[in-house]
Coordinates of C-alpha atoms in Angstrom, one line a residue:
M1 CA 0.0 0.0 0.0
L2 CA 2.9 2.3 0.8
L3 CA 4.4 1.7 -2.6
D4 CA 1.1 2.4 -4.3
A5 CA 0.8 5.7 -2.4
L6 CA 4.3 6.7 -3.4
H7 CA 3.6 5.9 -7.0
W8 CA 0.4 7.9 -6.9
F9 CA 2.2 10.9 -5.3
A10 CA 5.0 10.7 -7.8
A11 CA 2.6 10.6 -10.7
R12 CA 0.2 13.2 -9.3
F13 CA 2.8 15.8 -8.5
R14 CA 5.4 15.0 -11.1
P15 CA 7.1 18.3 -12.2
A16 CA 7.3 19.1 -15.9
G17 CA 10.4 17.3 -17.2
G18 CA 10.4 14.7 -14.4
W19 CA 11.7 14.3 -10.9
L20 CA 15.4 14.2 -11.7
P21 CA 15.8 17.8 -12.8
F22 CA 13.7 19.0 -9.9
L23 CA 15.7 17.1 -7.4
L24 CA 18.9 18.5 -8.8
L25 CA 17.6 22.0 -8.7
F26 CA 16.4 21.4 -5.1
A27 CA 19.9 20.2 -4.1
A28 CA 21.5 23.2 -5.7
V29 CA 19.2 25.5 -3.8
G30 CA 19.9 23.6 -0.7
A31 CA 23.7 24.1 -1.2
L32 CA 23.0 27.9 -1.5
A33 CA 20.8 28.0 1.6
V34 CA 23.4 26.1 3.7
S35 CA 26.2 28.4 2.6
V36 CA 24.1 31.5 3.6
A37 CA 23.2 29.9 7.0
D38 CA 26.8 29.0 7.7
A39 CA 27.9 32.6 7.2
E40 CA 26.0 33.4 10.4
W41 CA 25.0 36.9 9.3
L42 CA 22.6 37.2 12.2
P43 CA 20.9 34.9 14.8
E44 CA 17.8 34.4 12.6
V45 CA 19.8 33.3 9.5
V46 CA 18.5 29.8 9.9
V47 CA 15.4 31.2 8.3
V48 CA 17.0 30.7 4.8
L49 CA 16.9 26.9 5.4
W50 CA 13.1 27.1 5.3
A51 CA 12.6 30.1 3.0
A52 CA 14.7 28.8 0.1
P53 CA 13.0 25.3 -0.4
L54 CA 9.6 26.8 0.2
G55 CA 10.2 29.5 -2.4
L56 CA 11.4 26.9 -4.8
L57 CA 8.3 24.7 -4.3
M58 CA 5.9 27.6 -4.7
G59 CA 7.7 28.9 -7.7
T60 CA 7.6 25.4 -9.3
I61 CA 3.9 24.9 -8.6
L62 CA 2.8 28.4 -9.9
A63 CA 5.1 28.2 -12.9
Q64 CA 3.2 25.1 -14.1
R65 CA -0.2 26.5 -13.4
S66 CA -2.2 28.4 -16.1
L67 CA -1.9 31.7 -14.1
R68 CA -0.8 34.9 -15.7
G69 CA 2.7 36.0 -14.8
R70 CA 1.7 39.1 -12.8
I71 CA -0.9 37.2 -10.7
A72 CA 1.6 34.4 -10.0
W73 CA 4.2 36.8 -8.9
L74 CA 1.8 38.7 -6.7
L75 CA 1.0 35.4 -5.0
L76 CA 4.7 34.6 -4.7
G77 CA 5.4 38.0 -3.2
G78 CA 2.5 37.7 -0.8
Y79 CA 3.6 34.3 0.4
A80 CA 7.1 35.6 0.8
L81 CA 6.0 38.6 2.9
G82 CA 3.7 36.4 5.0
F83 CA 6.4 33.9 5.7
T84 CA 8.9 36.6 6.5
F85 CA 6.7 38.3 9.1
F86 CA 5.4 35.1 10.6
Y87 CA 8.9 33.6 11.0
L88 CA 10.8 36.7 12.2
G89 CA 8.0 37.8 14.4
R90 CA 7.4 34.3 15.8
L91 CA 3.7 35.1 15.2
A92 CA 2.4 31.6 15.1
P93 CA 1.2 30.8 18.7
P94 CA 2.1 27.5 20.3
L95 CA -0.6 24.9 20.1
S96 CA -1.0 24.9 23.9
L97 CA -1.9 28.6 23.8
V98 CA -4.3 28.0 20.9
L99 CA -6.1 25.3 22.9
D100 CA -6.3 27.5 25.9
G101 CA -7.9 30.3 23.9
R102 CA -4.9 32.6 24.3
G103 CA -3.6 32.5 20.7
G104 CA -5.0 35.9 19.8
P105 CA -3.3 37.8 22.6
Y106 CA 0.0 36.0 21.9
F107 CA -0.3 36.9 18.2
R108 CA -1.0 40.6 19.0
H109 CA 1.9 40.8 21.5
Q110 CA 4.4 39.3 19.0
L111 CA 3.1 41.5 16.2
A112 CA 3.7 44.6 18.4
L113 CA 7.2 43.4 19.2
L114 CA 7.9 43.0 15.5
A115 CA 6.5 46.4 14.7
D116 CA 8.7 47.9 17.5
R117 CA 11.8 46.3 15.9
Y118 CA 11.0 48.0 12.6
R119 CA 10.4 51.3 14.5
Q120 CA 13.8 51.0 16.2
W121 CA 15.5 50.4 12.9
L122 CA 13.8 53.5 11.4
L123 CA 14.9 55.6 14.3
G124 CA 18.5 54.5 13.9
A125 CA 18.6 54.1 10.1
G126 CA 21.8 55.2 8.6
G127 CA 23.6 55.5 11.9
G128 CA 24.9 52.0 12.3
D129 CA 22.2 51.0 14.7
A130 CA 22.5 47.3 15.6
E131 CA 18.8 46.5 15.0
T132 CA 19.0 44.0 12.2
I133 CA 15.4 43.5 11.4
L134 CA 15.7 45.1 7.9
F135 CA 18.6 42.9 7.0
A136 CA 16.8 39.8 8.3
S137 CA 13.7 40.7 6.3
G138 CA 15.6 41.3 3.2
L139 CA 17.6 38.1 3.5
T140 CA 14.4 36.1 4.0
L141 CA 12.7 37.6 1.0
L142 CA 15.8 37.0 -1.2
A143 CA 16.1 33.4 0.1
W144 CA 12.4 32.9 -0.9
L145 CA 12.2 34.9 -4.2
V146 CA 15.5 34.0 -5.8
P147 CA 14.8 30.2 -5.8
A148 CA 11.2 31.0 -6.9
A149 CA 12.5 33.0 -9.8
A150 CA 14.9 30.2 -10.7
A151 CA 12.0 27.7 -10.8
W152 CA 9.9 30.2 -12.9
L153 CA 12.7 30.7 -15.4
I154 CA 13.2 26.9 -15.8
Y155 CA 9.6 25.7 -15.9
R156 CA 7.8 28.7 -17.4
R157 CA 10.5 30.4 -19.5
Q158 CA 12.7 27.4 -20.3
R159 CA 15.9 29.5 -19.5
P160 CA 17.8 27.2 -17.1
L161 CA 21.2 28.9 -17.7
V162 CA 19.7 32.3 -16.6
A163 CA 18.1 30.6 -13.6
L164 CA 21.3 28.9 -12.4
G165 CA 23.2 32.1 -13.1
L166 CA 20.8 33.9 -10.7
L167 CA 21.3 31.3 -8.0
G168 CA 25.1 31.4 -8.6
L169 CA 25.2 35.1 -8.3
F170 CA 23.4 34.9 -4.9
L171 CA 25.9 32.3 -3.8
A172 CA 28.9 34.3 -5.0
V173 CA 27.8 37.5 -3.3
N174 CA 27.2 35.7 0.0
D175 CA 30.6 33.9 -0.1
Y176 CA 32.4 37.1 -1.0
F177 CA 31.1 39.1 1.9
A178 CA 31.2 36.1 4.2
A179 CA 34.9 36.1 3.7
G180 CA 35.4 32.3 4.3
H181 CA 32.6 32.0 6.9
G182 CA 30.3 30.1 4.6
S183 CA 30.4 26.4 3.7
P184 CA 33.6 25.7 1.7
W185 CA 31.9 22.9 -0.1
A186 CA 28.7 24.8 -1.1
A187 CA 30.1 26.5 -4.2
P188 CA 31.8 23.4 -5.7
L189 CA 28.7 21.3 -5.0
F190 CA 26.6 24.0 -6.6
V191 CA 28.8 24.0 -9.7
G192 CA 28.6 20.2 -10.1
L193 CA 24.8 20.1 -9.6
A194 CA 24.3 23.1 -12.0
L195 CA 26.3 21.4 -14.8
L196 CA 24.5 18.1 -14.3
L197 CA 21.1 19.8 -14.3
L198 CA 22.0 21.7 -17.5
A199 CA 23.0 18.4 -19.1
V200 CA 19.8 16.7 -18.0
L201 CA 17.6 19.5 -19.2
D202 CA 19.4 19.8 -22.5
F203 CA 18.9 16.0 -23.1
R204 CA 15.2 16.4 -22.1
E205 CA 14.8 19.2 -24.7
R206 CA 16.6 17.1 -27.4
Q207 CA 14.5 14.1 -26.5
D208 CA 11.3 16.1 -26.9
S209 CA 12.5 17.4 -30.3
W210 CA 13.4 13.9 -31.5
Q211 CA 10.0 12.6 -30.5
L212 CA 8.2 15.5 -32.2
R213 CA 10.1 14.9 -35.4
S214 CA 9.7 11.1 -35.1
I215 CA 13.4 10.5 -35.0
D216 CA 14.3 7.1 -33.6
F217 CA 16.9 7.0 -30.8
S218 CA 18.2 4.4 -28.4
E219 CA 17.1 4.5 -24.7
E220 CA 20.6 3.6 -23.7
I221 CA 21.7 7.2 -24.5
R222 CA 20.2 8.4 -21.3
P223 CA 22.3 6.4 -18.7
E224 CA 25.4 7.0 -20.8
L225 CA 24.7 10.7 -20.9
L226 CA 24.0 10.9 -17.2
A227 CA 27.2 9.0 -16.3
T228 CA 29.3 11.2 -18.6
A229 CA 27.7 14.4 -17.3
A230 CA 28.1 13.3 -13.7
A231 CA 31.8 12.6 -14.3
I232 CA 32.4 16.0 -15.9
A233 CA 30.4 17.8 -13.3
G234 CA 32.2 16.0 -10.5
G235 CA 35.6 16.9 -12.0
L236 CA 34.7 20.5 -12.4
A237 CA 33.4 20.6 -8.8
V238 CA 36.7 19.3 -7.6
L239 CA 38.6 21.9 -9.7
S240 CA 36.4 24.7 -8.3
L241 CA 37.1 23.4 -4.8
M242 CA 40.9 23.6 -5.5
A243 CA 40.6 27.0 -7.2
P244 CA 41.0 29.1 -4.0
S245 CA 44.4 27.5 -3.4
V246 CA 45.6 28.3 -6.9
G247 CA 44.3 31.8 -6.0
A248 CA 43.1 35.1 -7.4
G249 CA 43.9 36.6 -4.1
A250 CA 45.5 39.7 -5.5
L251 CA 42.6 40.3 -7.8
A252 CA 40.1 39.7 -5.0
R253 CA 42.0 42.2 -2.7
A254 CA 42.1 44.8 -5.5
F255 CA 38.4 44.4 -6.1
A256 CA 37.7 44.7 -2.3
A257 CA 39.7 47.9 -2.2
T258 CA 37.8 49.6 -4.9
P259 CA 35.8 52.7 -3.6
A260 CA 32.5 51.3 -4.8
V261 CA 32.9 48.0 -2.9
R262 CA 34.1 49.8 0.2
Y263 CA 31.2 52.2 0.0
A264 CA 28.8 49.3 -0.4
E265 CA 30.2 47.6 2.7
G266 CA 30.0 50.8 4.7
W267 CA 26.5 51.4 3.5
L268 CA 25.4 47.9 4.4
T269 CA 26.8 48.3 7.9
R270 CA 25.2 51.7 8.5
V271 CA 21.8 50.9 7.2
T272 CA 21.4 47.3 8.4
G273 CA 23.5 47.2 11.6
I274 CA 25.3 44.1 10.1
E275 CA 29.1 43.7 10.0
T276 CA 30.4 41.3 7.3
P277 CA 31.2 37.9 8.9
G278 CA 34.7 38.2 7.8
S279 CA 35.3 41.3 9.9
R280 CA 33.6 40.2 13.1
N281 CA 36.6 38.4 14.4
A282 CA 38.6 41.6 14.2
A283 CA 37.4 43.5 17.2
A284 CA 36.9 41.3 20.2
P285 CA 36.9 37.7 21.5
G286 CA 33.6 36.0 20.7
G287 CA 32.8 38.1 17.7
Y288 CA 32.5 41.6 16.3
G289 CA 29.6 43.8 17.3
T290 CA 27.1 42.8 20.0
L291 CA 27.2 41.6 23.6
P292 CA 26.5 39.6 25.7
R293 CA 28.5 36.8 24.2
T294 CA 26.5 33.5 24.2
F295 CA 29.6 31.3 23.9
L296 CA 30.3 31.9 27.6
I297 CA 27.0 30.6 28.7
G298 CA 27.0 27.2 30.5
N299 CA 30.7 27.2 31.4
P300 CA 31.6 24.3 29.1
P301 CA 34.8 22.4 30.0
S302 CA 36.4 23.2 26.7
L303 CA 36.6 26.8 27.6
H304 CA 38.8 25.9 30.6
E305 CA 41.1 23.8 28.5
T306 CA 41.5 26.0 25.4
V307 CA 44.6 28.2 25.6
V308 CA 44.2 31.4 23.7
M309 CA 47.6 33.0 24.5
T310 CA 50.6 33.0 26.8
A311 CA 52.3 36.2 27.9
T312 CA 55.1 37.7 30.0
L313 CA 54.8 41.1 31.7
H314 CA 57.5 43.4 33.1
P315 CA 57.3 44.8 35.7
A316 CA 54.8 42.8 37.7
S317 CA 52.0 45.0 39.1
P318 CA 48.8 44.4 41.2
H319 CA 47.1 46.9 38.8
A320 CA 47.7 44.7 35.7
R321 CA 44.4 42.8 35.9
H322 CA 43.2 42.9 32.3
W323 CA 44.6 42.1 28.8
R324 CA 42.8 44.9 26.9
G325 CA 41.6 44.3 23.4
A326 CA 38.9 46.7 22.1
S327 CA 36.4 49.2 23.5
Y328 CA 32.8 49.5 22.5
D329 CA 31.1 52.9 22.5
V330 CA 27.6 52.5 21.1
Y331 CA 24.9 50.9 23.2
T332 CA 21.9 50.0 21.0
G333 CA 19.5 48.7 23.6
H334 CA 20.2 45.2 22.4
G335 CA 24.0 45.1 22.8
W336 CA 27.2 46.9 21.8
T337 CA 28.7 48.0 18.5
L338 CA 31.3 50.4 17.2
S339 CA 30.8 53.9 15.8
P340 CA 32.6 54.9 12.6
E341 CA 36.4 54.8 12.9
T342 CA 39.4 56.1 11.1
R343 CA 42.1 53.5 10.2
E344 CA 45.7 54.6 10.2
P345 CA 48.8 52.5 9.4
L346 CA 51.2 52.1 12.3
P347 CA 54.8 51.3 11.3
A348 CA 56.8 48.9 13.5
G349 CA 58.2 50.6 16.5
E350 CA 56.4 53.9 15.9
P351 CA 54.7 55.3 19.0
L352 CA 51.0 55.9 19.0
P353 CA 50.0 59.6 19.3
L354 CA 48.0 59.2 22.5
D355 CA 47.1 62.0 24.8
L356 CA 48.3 60.4 28.1
H357 CA 48.9 61.7 31.6
L358 CA 52.0 59.7 32.2
D359 CA 52.4 61.0 35.8
A360 CA 49.2 59.1 36.7
G361 CA 50.2 55.7 35.4
A362 CA 52.8 53.1 34.7
T363 CA 54.4 51.7 31.5
F364 CA 54.8 48.0 30.9
S365 CA 56.8 45.7 28.5
Q366 CA 55.1 42.5 27.4
T367 CA 55.5 39.7 25.0
I368 CA 52.4 37.9 23.8
N369 CA 52.2 34.6 22.0
W370 CA 48.7 34.3 20.4
R371 CA 47.7 30.6 20.0
Y372 CA 44.0 30.4 19.4
D373 CA 43.0 31.6 15.9
D374 CA 44.0 34.0 13.1
R375 CA 42.6 37.2 14.6
T376 CA 44.8 40.2 14.3
L377 CA 43.6 42.2 17.4
R378 CA 46.5 43.1 19.6
Y379 CA 46.1 42.6 23.3
T380 CA 48.1 44.7 25.9
I381 CA 48.0 45.7 29.5
G382 CA 46.3 49.0 29.2
L383 CA 46.7 51.1 26.1
P384 CA 49.4 50.1 23.6
L385 CA 52.2 52.7 23.1
R386 CA 54.2 50.9 20.4
L387 CA 54.4 47.4 18.7
D388 CA 57.4 45.6 17.2
H389 CA 55.6 45.0 13.9
A390 CA 53.5 46.9 11.4
A391 CA 49.9 47.4 12.5
A392 CA 46.8 49.6 12.0
A393 CA 45.3 51.8 14.6
Y394 CA 41.6 52.5 14.7
W395 CA 40.6 56.0 16.0
R396 CA 37.2 57.4 16.9
T397 CA 38.7 60.9 17.2
P398 CA 42.4 61.9 16.7
A399 CA 43.1 61.2 20.4
D400 CA 40.5 58.4 21.1
L401 CA 42.0 55.0 20.3
S402 CA 39.5 52.2 19.7
R403 CA 41.8 49.2 19.0
V404 CA 44.9 48.1 17.2
H405 CA 45.3 45.3 14.7
G406 CA 48.4 43.7 13.3
Q407 CA 48.7 43.9 9.5
R408 CA 48.3 40.6 7.8
P409 CA 50.1 38.3 8.0
A410 CA 50.2 39.4 11.6
P411 CA 52.8 37.6 13.8
R412 CA 51.3 35.4 16.5
R413 CA 54.2 36.4 18.8
Y414 CA 54.7 40.1 19.3
H415 CA 56.3 42.5 21.7
A416 CA 54.6 45.7 23.0
R417 CA 55.0 48.7 25.3
S418 CA 51.8 49.9 27.0
Y419 CA 50.5 52.4 29.4
L420 CA 48.0 51.8 32.3
P421 CA 46.7 54.6 34.4
T422 CA 47.2 53.9 38.1
P423 CA 46.1 57.1 39.9
S424 CA 45.3 57.3 43.6
A425 CA 41.8 57.5 44.9
A426 CA 42.5 61.0 46.1
R427 CA 43.5 62.1 42.6
L428 CA 40.4 60.6 41.1
R429 CA 38.3 62.4 43.6
Q430 CA 39.8 65.7 42.5
S431 CA 38.6 65.2 38.9
R432 CA 35.7 67.4 38.0
R433 CA 33.0 66.7 35.4
E434 CA 33.2 70.3 34.0
E435 CA 36.8 69.6 33.0
I436 CA 36.0 66.6 30.8
P437 CA 36.6 67.3 27.1
A438 CA 33.3 68.1 25.4
A439 CA 33.7 65.4 22.7
H440 CA 34.0 62.7 25.4
L441 CA 31.2 64.1 27.4
V442 CA 28.8 64.1 24.4
H443 CA 29.9 60.9 22.8
Y444 CA 30.3 58.6 25.8
T445 CA 27.1 59.6 27.6
Q446 CA 24.7 58.8 24.7
L447 CA 22.0 56.2 25.4
P448 CA 19.1 55.0 23.2
A449 CA 15.8 56.9 23.7
D450 CA 14.0 53.7 24.7
V451 CA 16.2 52.6 27.6
P452 CA 13.7 51.6 30.2
A453 CA 13.0 54.4 32.7
R454 CA 13.6 52.2 35.7
V455 CA 17.2 51.6 34.7
L456 CA 17.8 55.4 34.7
E457 CA 15.9 55.7 38.0
L458 CA 18.0 52.9 39.6
A459 CA 21.2 54.6 38.5
R460 CA 20.2 57.9 40.2
A461 CA 19.1 56.0 43.3
V462 CA 22.5 54.3 43.6
G463 CA 24.9 57.0 42.6
G464 CA 23.1 60.3 42.3
E465 CA 23.9 61.5 45.8
A466 CA 27.7 60.7 45.7
A467 CA 30.0 63.7 46.2
T468 CA 32.3 63.2 43.2
P469 CA 32.2 61.4 39.8
Y470 CA 34.7 58.9 41.3
D471 CA 32.4 58.2 44.2
Q472 CA 29.5 57.8 41.8
A473 CA 31.5 55.3 39.8
R474 CA 32.5 53.4 43.0
A475 CA 28.9 53.3 44.2
L476 CA 27.7 51.8 40.9
E477 CA 30.5 49.3 40.9
A478 CA 29.8 48.2 44.5
F479 CA 26.0 48.0 43.8
L480 CA 26.5 45.7 40.8
R481 CA 28.9 43.5 42.7
Q482 CA 26.0 42.4 44.9
Y483 CA 24.4 40.5 42.0
P484 CA 25.4 36.8 42.0
Y485 CA 27.9 35.7 39.3
T486 CA 27.1 32.7 37.1
L487 CA 27.5 31.3 33.6
D488 CA 24.4 29.2 34.0
V489 CA 21.9 31.7 32.5
P490 CA 19.5 31.5 29.6
P491 CA 20.2 33.6 26.5
P492 CA 18.7 37.1 26.7
P493 CA 15.4 37.6 25.0
A494 CA 15.9 39.0 21.5
V495 CA 13.6 42.0 22.0
H496 CA 14.5 42.8 25.6
D497 CA 17.1 45.4 26.7
P498 CA 19.8 43.2 28.2
V499 CA 20.7 45.7 31.0
D500 CA 17.1 46.0 32.1
Y501 CA 16.8 42.2 31.9
F502 CA 19.9 41.7 34.1
L503 CA 19.1 44.3 36.7
F504 CA 15.4 43.6 37.2
E505 CA 14.6 40.1 36.0
L506 CA 17.6 37.8 35.6
Q507 CA 19.4 39.3 38.6
R508 CA 22.5 37.1 38.0
G509 CA 24.9 36.7 35.1
Y510 CA 28.4 37.0 33.8
C511 CA 30.8 39.8 32.9
D512 CA 29.1 41.2 29.8
Y513 CA 25.9 41.9 31.9
Y514 CA 27.8 43.5 34.7
A515 CA 30.0 45.7 32.5
S516 CA 27.1 46.7 30.2
S517 CA 25.0 47.7 33.2
M518 CA 27.7 49.8 34.8
V519 CA 28.3 51.7 31.5
V520 CA 24.6 52.4 31.0
M521 CA 24.1 53.5 34.6
A522 CA 27.2 55.6 34.5
R523 CA 26.0 57.3 31.4
A524 CA 22.7 57.9 33.0
L525 CA 24.6 59.9 35.7
G526 CA 26.5 61.9 33.0
L527 CA 29.8 60.0 33.4
P528 CA 31.6 59.2 30.1
A529 CA 31.8 55.4 30.0
R530 CA 32.5 52.6 27.6
L531 CA 32.7 48.9 27.6
V532 CA 36.0 47.1 27.1
S533 CA 36.6 43.5 26.1
G534 CA 39.7 41.3 26.5
Y535 CA 40.9 38.7 28.9
L536 CA 41.5 38.4 32.6
A537 CA 45.2 38.2 33.6
S538 CA 46.5 35.1 35.2
P539 CA 49.1 34.6 37.9
P540 CA 52.5 33.9 36.2
D541 CA 54.3 30.6 36.7
E542 CA 57.9 30.3 38.0
E543 CA 59.3 31.6 34.7
G544 CA 57.0 34.6 34.7
V545 CA 54.6 33.3 32.0
Q546 CA 50.9 33.8 32.1
T547 CA 48.7 31.2 30.4
I548 CA 45.3 32.7 29.4
Y549 CA 42.4 30.4 28.6
Q550 CA 39.3 31.0 26.6
I551 CA 37.1 30.9 29.8
Q552 CA 39.0 34.1 30.8
A553 CA 37.3 36.2 28.0
H554 CA 36.1 39.2 29.9
A555 CA 34.4 42.6 29.7
W556 CA 34.7 45.5 32.1
T557 CA 34.0 49.2 32.3
E558 CA 36.1 52.3 31.7
I559 CA 35.1 55.7 32.9
Y560 CA 36.8 58.9 31.8
F561 CA 38.3 61.3 34.5
A562 CA 39.6 64.7 33.6
G563 CA 43.3 65.0 34.0
V564 CA 43.8 61.3 34.3
G565 CA 42.2 59.4 31.4
W566 CA 40.2 56.2 31.1
I567 CA 40.1 54.3 34.3
A568 CA 39.0 50.6 34.6
F569 CA 36.3 49.5 37.0
E570 CA 35.4 45.9 37.7
P571 CA 31.7 45.5 38.5
T572 CA 31.7 41.7 38.0
A573 CA 31.3 40.2 41.5
P574 CA 34.0 37.5 41.9
F575 CA 37.0 39.4 40.5
P576 CA 39.2 41.9 42.4
T577 CA 38.3 45.5 41.8
P578 CA 41.0 48.1 41.0
D579 CA 39.2 50.3 43.7
A580 CA 40.4 47.8 46.4
Q581 CA 44.0 48.4 45.4
R582 CA 43.5 52.2 45.3
E583 CA 42.0 52.2 48.8
V584 CA 44.7 50.0 50.1
E585 CA 47.3 52.5 48.8
A586 CA 45.2 55.4 50.3
V587 CA 45.3 53.7 53.7
G588 CA 49.1 53.3 53.4
A589 CA 49.4 57.0 52.5
A590 CA 46.9 58.6 54.9
G591 CA 46.8 56.0 57.7
I592 CA 43.0 55.9 57.8
P593 CA 40.5 54.0 55.5
P594 CA 38.0 56.1 53.6
A595 CA 34.4 55.5 54.5
P596 CA 32.7 53.4 51.8
P597 CA 29.8 55.1 50.1
P598 CA 26.4 53.7 51.2
I599 CA 24.7 51.6 48.5
P600 CA 21.2 50.2 48.3
A601 CA 20.4 46.6 47.7
P602 CA 19.2 45.3 44.3
P603 CA 15.5 45.6 43.6
S604 CA 13.5 42.7 45.0
V605 CA 12.3 40.1 42.6
A606 CA 8.7 41.0 43.2
V607 CA 9.3 44.6 42.4
S608 CA 11.5 43.7 39.4
L609 CA 8.6 42.0 37.7
E610 CA 6.6 45.3 37.9
R611 CA 8.2 47.2 35.1
G612 CA 8.7 50.9 35.5
T613 CA 8.8 51.2 39.3
L614 CA 11.5 51.3 42.0
A615 CA 9.0 51.5 44.9
G616 CA 10.6 48.4 46.5
L617 CA 14.2 49.6 46.3
I618 CA 15.8 49.3 49.7

């Protein structure tokens, strides 16, 4: 009975030209979809694994119906939009809610959240906002409509070469901008399937012509043709897989350096909030762009065992707690990203033109042996002063360094001189807000307009009454260190402000949550603040070598103080705070410990669930 059902299905729904061409086309579209998904453009990218085959199926069905072209494409566009909104908005309610009669409220709630994401993109359009809903929608529509168009061209227009060229162009653009983050086998597989499909379709057309003209031909031609075509397609697929090693690297680099391509990449980033996958590894461990970093969740054993680098540091110092990588300056309400930067070459041994207060800090010499991956980001204790190899410095303003990258091929082992501010608590208390440079005061106190009001209220309740900016920062730091530290947390909700989520609902977490919360709360008090990522330092062994593991990936807060510079704060509960060392030194100098600022307790869980109020803050 099962075989009869299968025979009926195959006969009833048999595509024009037979099942073999359709299955080859389906496999080619599948290779395209997997390559796009593997590029990991954004968390919702798995949508292409559904959109591409569904678009192909709908395009195949409608191309073989007696519908006019415009009507068919109106239907295809409508289906594509409906699928896009339903998938990205998670509009379909779970069956349990439908059975309980709560499907309607769930749908309306999710629809409002989806509309709010589009609203947030519109508010930040063109400014590099990290809301990616426009990119997600466009990618979903392309993943649906391009395979549908390919099916239409093959089954309605009989133009298979144009159809496969359209699919191949989609794959090539994705692989180019993904910069090696897509599937390496997808393009060769696509080439082989495309050639085999062209051979099968060509034979089918010739066969129909022979039958129409009553020309006799042997049925043995078909298997011989398929075997020959498969051998040729397989050989070309292997050659295309080997092609990158033969290399048009210089040509690709020249193409990438053209103004039009660079402008297109910049426009893509500004308008969609998306960085190309190939550049994400450049800024910080765990990826380029947004935090919190989900790879830290769950504390898997492999993070404890994976060595990312070894390093030696001279002189040893209790202040040297962090291997600094990059700073983030733009909080989007969903995570962190970077504002536009200026890239300047840095010859080997040339000092960086930093505006430093050397009397308030110390310089260090370090040798780093990077062992984890091929990233070029340079890690140092504090800000780098000079490197022993050619590099590129990224600046937000002429005096505001964002990060430094070694020029490729960047050496894994490098030597650097660096500077770390180590001012006393007394000097920090002397710093005044009115003396902060206007550019820093404006740029590093910006917050999204939709930051929940209770976050701002909490910041004022914790640090608003402190006497000096330094005491305000200390109060925020001490307050956040009351939250329990854990890696055993769920991923943050996609449409929820992570700082609000951490402070009022999750109320536990890891470094990204602590650091983000302190930056946002500091900015709410008018303190220039930014988030910094890198690694925690390790105690050196007997030979003075620190071994840094992947589990030590860390984020902390820097706050700017006039006359001193950017000062690190450690709001994450288990780790020593630089303030402790400053106060120890203050005790040694003055003989009396300073009184710690009073801090409130975190909001109670009951109050936390009532959004928008701090009535229960004690």
